[in-house]
XYZ file of C-alpha atoms in Angstrom:
471
model
C 144.733 -21.383 47.851
C 142.400 -21.938 50.750
C 144.903 -23.733 52.955
C 147.155 -20.650 52.717
C 144.208 -18.394 53.509
C 143.446 -20.474 56.608
C 146.614 -18.920 58.117
C 144.704 -15.454 58.197
C 141.837 -17.234 60.126
C 144.003 -18.689 62.605
C 145.705 -15.334 63.460
C 142.033 -13.837 63.661
C 141.092 -16.514 66.217
C 144.344 -16.082 68.390
C 143.679 -12.371 68.484
C 140.192 -12.502 69.339
C 140.742 -15.183 71.957
C 142.967 -12.521 73.582
C 140.315 -10.119 73.826
C 137.894 -12.922 74.963
C 140.038 -13.529 78.054
C 139.299 -10.090 79.080
C 135.832 -11.212 80.185
C 136.911 -12.672 83.379
C 138.730 -9.354 84.194
C 135.347 -7.562 83.835
C 133.537 -10.102 85.786
C 135.889 -10.167 88.624
C 136.281 -6.280 88.942
C 133.060 -4.892 87.807
C 129.756 -4.763 89.463
C 126.871 -5.988 87.366
C 125.691 -2.572 87.119
C 129.162 -1.290 85.753
C 129.361 -4.213 83.443
C 125.920 -3.079 82.172
C 127.323 0.419 81.557
C 130.423 -1.182 79.708
C 127.743 -3.020 77.635
C 126.121 0.219 76.617
C 129.398 1.765 75.852
C 130.609 -1.058 73.745
C 127.424 -0.691 71.692
C 128.021 2.998 71.287
C 131.490 2.358 70.022
C 130.455 -0.194 67.632
C 127.748 2.288 66.419
C 130.152 5.226 66.093
C 132.621 2.929 64.077
C 130.026 2.221 61.522
C 128.806 5.725 61.120
C 132.555 7.194 61.135
C 133.976 4.657 58.603
C 131.004 4.286 56.344
C 132.089 0.836 55.901
C 134.748 2.167 53.375
C 136.842 -0.999 54.084
C 134.293 -2.998 52.355
C 134.449 -0.945 49.235
C 138.120 -1.137 49.308
C 138.068 -4.962 49.394
C 135.630 -5.050 46.483
C 137.357 -2.332 44.257
C 140.811 -4.048 44.756
C 139.556 -6.732 42.424
C 138.623 -4.325 39.677
C 141.349 -4.671 37.098
C 140.839 -1.225 35.854
C 142.110 0.169 39.183
C 145.379 0.153 41.055
C 145.402 -1.060 44.734
C 147.286 2.038 45.921
C 144.502 4.348 44.564
C 141.766 2.305 46.095
C 143.108 2.159 49.549
C 144.682 5.632 49.566
C 141.235 7.045 48.736
C 139.698 5.082 51.554
C 142.305 6.431 54.106
C 141.575 9.936 52.984
C 137.839 9.411 53.783
C 138.893 7.900 57.198
C 140.863 11.137 58.005
C 138.225 13.513 56.913
C 135.355 11.696 58.675
C 137.351 11.475 61.844
C 137.873 15.215 62.060
C 134.183 15.819 61.703
C 133.095 13.176 64.196
C 135.685 14.483 66.700
C 134.127 17.909 66.488
C 130.709 16.236 67.030
C 131.974 14.516 70.064
C 133.498 17.907 71.570
C 129.952 19.442 71.192
C 128.388 16.413 72.894
C 130.879 16.663 75.930
C 130.320 20.455 76.091
C 126.550 19.987 76.281
C 126.692 16.939 78.602
C 124.420 14.811 76.367
C 126.220 11.718 77.608
C 125.565 12.315 81.301
C 123.151 9.552 81.508
C 124.117 5.950 82.532
C 126.977 7.443 84.548
C 129.205 7.666 81.648
C 132.789 8.984 82.644
C 133.759 12.366 81.576
C 135.408 12.480 78.209
C 133.613 9.276 77.058
C 132.319 10.645 73.878
C 135.852 11.840 72.814
C 137.293 8.422 73.757
C 134.482 6.656 71.922
C 135.135 8.503 68.629
C 138.963 8.335 68.941
C 138.762 4.503 69.628
C 136.227 4.142 66.628
C 138.593 6.156 64.283
C 141.664 4.146 65.277
C 139.679 0.908 64.732
C 138.620 1.917 61.368
C 142.284 2.739 60.276
C 143.502 -0.543 61.536
C 140.532 -2.497 59.945
C 141.414 -0.930 56.707
C 144.994 -1.948 56.868
C 144.042 -5.497 57.940
C 141.885 -5.750 54.726
C 144.778 -4.437 52.623
C 147.077 -7.075 53.908
C 144.355 -9.607 53.570
C 143.779 -9.033 49.930
C 147.618 -8.554 48.943
C 148.359 -11.865 50.727
C 150.757 -10.502 53.376
C 149.940 -12.738 56.280
C 152.799 -11.477 58.549
C 151.513 -7.895 58.663
C 148.029 -9.168 58.721
C 148.657 -11.421 61.770
C 150.860 -8.792 63.589
C 148.109 -6.095 63.511
C 145.560 -8.660 64.677
C 147.770 -9.926 67.558
C 148.988 -6.340 68.654
C 145.338 -5.084 69.235
C 144.414 -8.265 70.953
C 147.441 -8.384 73.218
C 146.982 -4.672 73.983
C 143.468 -4.818 74.797
C 143.997 -7.782 77.290
C 147.168 -6.121 78.844
C 145.592 -2.837 79.186
C 142.288 -4.069 80.602
C 144.316 -5.979 83.238
C 146.361 -3.160 84.171
C 143.649 -0.447 84.299
C 140.775 -2.421 85.519
C 142.283 -5.192 87.688
C 145.503 -3.438 89.013
C 144.400 0.384 88.889
C 140.821 -0.420 89.675
C 139.733 2.195 87.125
C 136.364 0.376 86.483
C 134.268 1.625 83.516
C 136.891 4.405 82.777
C 139.466 1.901 82.567
C 137.483 0.033 79.947
C 137.293 3.060 77.641
C 140.959 3.983 78.038
C 141.887 0.339 77.385
C 139.921 -0.014 74.109
C 140.921 3.438 72.900
C 144.757 3.046 73.612
C 144.854 -0.318 72.119
C 143.107 0.615 68.926
C 145.493 3.660 68.501
C 148.612 1.474 69.075
C 147.339 -0.773 66.339
C 146.463 2.079 64.097
C 149.954 3.614 64.519
C 151.559 0.463 63.527
C 149.127 0.200 60.668
C 150.129 3.692 59.242
C 153.960 2.927 59.676
C 153.502 -0.328 57.880
C 151.482 1.213 54.995
C 153.518 4.470 54.392
C 155.654 2.708 51.578
C 152.611 0.856 50.141
C 150.003 3.464 49.424
C 149.933 6.356 46.814
C 148.319 9.262 48.667
C 146.577 11.035 45.804
C 142.930 12.202 46.084
C 140.762 10.795 43.376
C 137.256 12.348 43.672
C 135.372 10.114 41.279
C 136.933 6.922 42.699
C 136.005 8.000 46.173
C 132.329 8.794 45.103
C 132.178 5.304 43.646
C 133.600 3.636 46.723
C 131.101 5.525 48.858
C 128.141 4.727 46.590
C 129.199 1.026 46.859
C 129.637 1.212 50.743
C 126.666 3.576 51.761
C 124.075 0.681 51.694
C 126.455 -1.183 54.125
C 125.784 1.665 56.658
C 122.029 0.871 57.283
C 122.919 -2.690 56.954
C 125.461 -2.375 59.799
C 123.001 -0.342 61.864
C 120.529 -3.275 61.340
C 123.043 -5.630 62.537
C 123.719 -3.359 65.386
C 120.140 -3.464 66.470
C 120.101 -7.163 65.924
C 123.265 -7.918 67.928
C 123.471 -5.064 70.569
C 120.142 -3.135 70.473
C 118.750 -5.726 73.070
C 120.732 -4.060 75.710
C 118.964 -0.827 75.309
C 115.562 -2.483 75.436
C 116.666 -4.493 78.621
C 117.981 -1.150 80.276
C 114.468 0.404 79.432
C 112.252 -2.553 80.457
C 114.600 -4.020 83.107
C 117.821 -3.292 85.009
C 121.391 -2.891 84.316
C 121.912 -6.181 86.091
C 119.749 -7.919 83.302
C 121.817 -6.058 80.871
C 124.985 -7.324 82.275
C 123.553 -11.033 82.147
C 122.642 -10.584 78.604
C 125.991 -9.197 77.689
C 127.841 -11.884 79.572
C 125.771 -14.578 77.678
C 126.604 -12.814 74.480
C 130.416 -12.587 75.226
C 130.824 -16.055 76.188
C 128.942 -17.169 73.023
C 131.490 -15.205 71.074
C 133.944 -17.904 71.620
C 132.081 -19.629 68.697
C 131.347 -16.646 66.682
C 134.890 -15.262 66.490
C 136.115 -18.676 65.254
C 133.527 -18.703 62.461
C 134.263 -14.970 61.637
C 138.027 -15.862 61.276
C 136.995 -18.671 58.910
C 134.948 -16.148 56.820
C 138.014 -13.709 56.843
C 140.107 -16.499 55.196
C 137.155 -17.479 52.872
C 135.926 -14.234 51.339
C 139.278 -13.592 49.142
C 139.046 -17.103 47.991
C 135.447 -16.734 46.757
C 136.090 -13.130 45.150
C 138.768 -14.895 43.212
C 136.906 -17.823 41.963
C 133.912 -15.468 40.953
C 136.366 -13.004 39.246
C 137.556 -16.017 37.010
C 134.016 -17.528 36.443
C 130.907 -15.591 37.780
C 128.534 -18.475 37.073
C 130.743 -20.819 39.171
C 127.684 -22.247 40.991
C 128.982 -25.855 41.428
C 132.383 -24.474 42.609
C 130.873 -22.337 45.166
C 128.660 -25.150 46.544
C 131.663 -27.418 46.665
C 133.118 -24.740 49.112
C 130.151 -23.643 50.927
C 128.578 -26.943 51.856
C 131.858 -28.135 53.798
C 131.966 -24.564 55.593
C 128.339 -24.891 56.725
C 129.164 -28.291 58.131
C 132.204 -26.687 60.018
C 129.959 -24.119 61.404
C 127.412 -26.532 62.535
C 129.924 -28.938 64.048
C 131.521 -26.019 65.950
C 128.238 -24.843 67.266
C 127.441 -28.316 68.765
C 130.988 -28.580 70.209
C 130.374 -25.122 71.814
C 126.993 -25.867 73.487
C 128.286 -29.176 75.077
C 131.004 -27.158 77.132
C 129.330 -23.789 77.197
C 128.210 -24.292 80.752
C 131.684 -24.862 82.145
C 133.073 -22.037 79.967
C 130.634 -19.663 81.375
C 131.350 -20.850 85.047
C 135.148 -20.285 84.521
C 134.820 -16.941 82.912
C 132.159 -15.460 85.486
C 133.295 -17.298 88.615
C 129.658 -18.928 88.881
C 127.915 -15.452 89.050
C 126.199 -15.850 85.939
C 124.007 -18.898 85.070
C 123.624 -19.954 81.267
C 120.692 -22.114 80.570
C 121.356 -24.391 77.675
C 118.236 -23.495 75.861
C 119.218 -19.898 75.813
C 122.602 -20.816 74.699
C 121.259 -22.784 71.758
C 119.114 -19.685 70.673
C 122.002 -17.345 70.654
C 124.194 -20.027 69.009
C 121.648 -20.389 66.194
C 121.723 -16.609 65.665
C 125.602 -16.603 65.489
C 125.282 -19.683 62.945
C 123.042 -17.654 60.821
C 125.283 -14.772 60.937
C 128.335 -16.918 60.119
C 126.734 -18.559 57.301
C 125.646 -15.182 55.751
C 129.090 -13.872 56.199
C 130.635 -16.509 54.498
C 128.221 -17.082 51.672
C 125.197 -14.840 50.689
C 126.975 -11.525 51.859
C 130.010 -12.278 49.893
C 127.801 -13.180 46.742
C 125.762 -10.185 47.033
C 128.660 -7.904 47.668
C 130.762 -9.316 44.639
C 127.858 -8.688 42.247
C 127.358 -5.232 43.870
C 123.873 -5.889 45.304
C 124.452 -4.204 48.280
C 121.289 -2.281 48.392
C 119.418 -5.744 48.463
C 121.608 -6.484 51.422
C 120.511 -3.278 53.120
C 116.790 -3.919 52.504
C 117.030 -7.473 53.905
C 118.754 -6.292 56.979
C 116.392 -3.300 57.643
C 113.451 -5.493 57.216
C 115.084 -7.894 59.794
C 115.985 -5.089 62.194
C 112.400 -3.765 61.993
C 111.201 -7.228 62.756
C 113.685 -7.479 65.713
C 112.420 -4.139 67.105
C 108.759 -5.218 66.940
C 109.455 -8.509 68.594
C 111.576 -6.900 71.318
C 108.706 -4.467 72.206
C 106.405 -7.508 72.517
C 108.853 -9.965 74.262
C 111.332 -7.930 76.247
C 108.942 -6.674 78.932
C 107.570 -10.090 79.860
C 110.286 -12.550 78.963
C 113.522 -10.364 79.714
C 116.665 -11.959 78.337
C 114.852 -14.901 76.754
C 112.654 -12.378 74.920
C 115.618 -10.567 73.464
C 117.210 -13.713 72.315
C 114.162 -14.964 70.646
C 113.619 -11.726 69.040
C 117.295 -11.444 67.442
C 117.544 -15.107 66.509
C 114.287 -15.055 64.725
C 115.142 -11.883 62.920
C 118.455 -13.453 61.865
C 116.761 -16.430 60.375
C 114.323 -14.161 58.581
C 117.247 -12.251 57.012
C 119.118 -15.470 55.786
C 115.738 -16.526 54.237
C 115.463 -13.229 52.476
C 118.953 -13.675 51.128
C 118.227 -17.064 49.757
C 115.162 -15.716 47.976
C 117.224 -12.821 46.411
C 119.894 -15.099 45.336
C 117.551 -17.649 43.751
C 115.495 -14.948 41.814
C 118.742 -13.405 40.454
C 120.236 -16.752 39.550
C 123.507 -16.163 41.432
C 125.571 -18.969 42.606
C 123.550 -20.810 45.118
C 123.591 -21.295 48.922
C 123.095 -24.651 50.510
C 119.879 -23.693 52.356
C 118.909 -27.298 53.208
C 122.130 -27.918 54.858
C 121.655 -24.507 56.781
C 118.128 -25.521 58.031
C 119.218 -29.023 59.006
C 122.008 -27.674 61.270
C 119.830 -25.040 62.686
C 117.387 -27.638 64.118
C 120.130 -29.880 65.126
C 121.590 -26.976 67.338
C 118.211 -26.392 68.913
C 117.399 -30.060 69.471
C 120.918 -30.442 71.425
C 120.201 -27.419 73.643
C 116.765 -29.116 74.530
C 118.497 -32.368 75.214
C 121.022 -30.913 77.431
C 118.472 -28.948 79.293
C 116.077 -31.882 79.830
C 118.868 -34.550 80.605
C 121.480 -32.231 82.442
C 121.954 -34.479 85.376
C 122.141 -37.671 83.533
C 124.066 -36.528 80.523
C 126.421 -33.743 81.830
C 126.717 -34.853 85.502
C 129.278 -37.438 84.657
C 131.901 -34.800 84.698
C 133.749 -32.193 82.642
C 136.035 -34.727 81.273
C 133.247 -36.449 79.154
C 132.063 -33.005 77.957
C 135.339 -31.986 76.900
C 135.868 -35.259 75.091
C 132.619 -34.918 73.281
C 133.469 -31.389 72.244
C 136.930 -32.356 71.241
C 135.644 -35.039 69.024
C 133.114 -32.752 67.255
C 135.909 -30.250 66.746
C 138.159 -32.932 65.250
C 135.399 -33.819 62.686
C 135.332 -30.042 61.834
C 139.024 -29.701 61.395
C 139.029 -32.901 59.137
C 136.581 -31.058 56.942
C 138.491 -28.034 56.942
C 141.676 -29.789 56.005
C 139.914 -31.622 53.308
C 138.509 -28.656 51.502
C 140.003 -27.871 48.075
C 139.521 -25.147 45.695
C 140.101 -24.982 42.041
C 142.904 -23.031 40.774
C 142.102 -19.828 39.203
C 143.790 -18.026 36.381
C 145.771 -16.017 38.888
C 147.174 -19.098 40.495
C 148.044 -20.684 37.202
C 149.781 -17.545 36.025
C 151.866 -17.229 39.246
C 152.784 -20.916 39.038
C 154.056 -20.614 35.467
């Protein structure tokens, strides 16, 4: 079952790589100040998506596995919510435009409307992707991921590099690409959903997903809030440097996220058959943590070359800062593939919310202390420390509730190894990395090969659903 699910992850990697390749387009055609504005707009788009969708796709994924409900009712209720919420938010965006509340940061005219439209379209596409994931339809799942990735890359090239539209081109490219993907989503789903309003079910779904909203807001503060602190205490150029560093490191995080996308339904099915499957979950999670760790080490080795390639040498990426941000991504990846899934399955979403809000509060405090003096380094220290704190909270919660365990020792060991490698590369930069890019690529390839061997060797027990299908 896991081997089949990996196909979903590979499509996610391919789609996100296409979006990752927009980074050189931004770096070549936008000034650092313009890139800083794009970073702020990107943060607002993420924030708007969270508030508009209310994380309804997470509720749809979880309620799909309730045997008393039909998938059509679950996903139709989620779509009805997205339509109603989109209308309300579009009205709010019109008010914002009319009153000029987004005139700061030199935002282009109509920016608020484009952000809301892009967020709504992203929510519709995200819901469809979840539907095709849980119903095991890899062709449609892969198609939607790839069409959005290709569209973002193509439109960014045309509007920013060819037409020289700058920040305005970024907004239009993201919005148009999301709308194209949302259109295909609705066309593909029109024969699969039962459009019938079910108020009690929708209330239950919103009750389940509501704790995810402050959770995602906390995640927003952790991953994107630093841009606003830098814009306050520093310059847009510093925002651009921090954003460039974050985007380069996403080459690692998006691969881990794709694996989590493939892993979540597998764990849901295993837990649905045996909620006390502690050993089973550890048999899956230990190799996954190892894969994340090996991938992190592989990325750090070649990150400097990747940053130079993507930014044309404009942005310098110190290895120790890369190690800090990768430790944060590693923590997020581990949570996304283990404790988040466990807490969501057992409907402990309020506890997830409390943990993330506590982490976000810690992050704000640390940012206020560190950002004015340390700049980008202070933001990274604040974010990574807060993510480590959250994963520690998750472990405590899971242990006290006697839920299937998380290999916390493995996680701590890999975190220390990632930091140590960054220190080694920073200290022995000339001796170790001066021998050439070929050696660095070879080392990185070997580490990735070990990760792929671990991935290919993973096996999961057959659930009752699998045995029924086989018979």
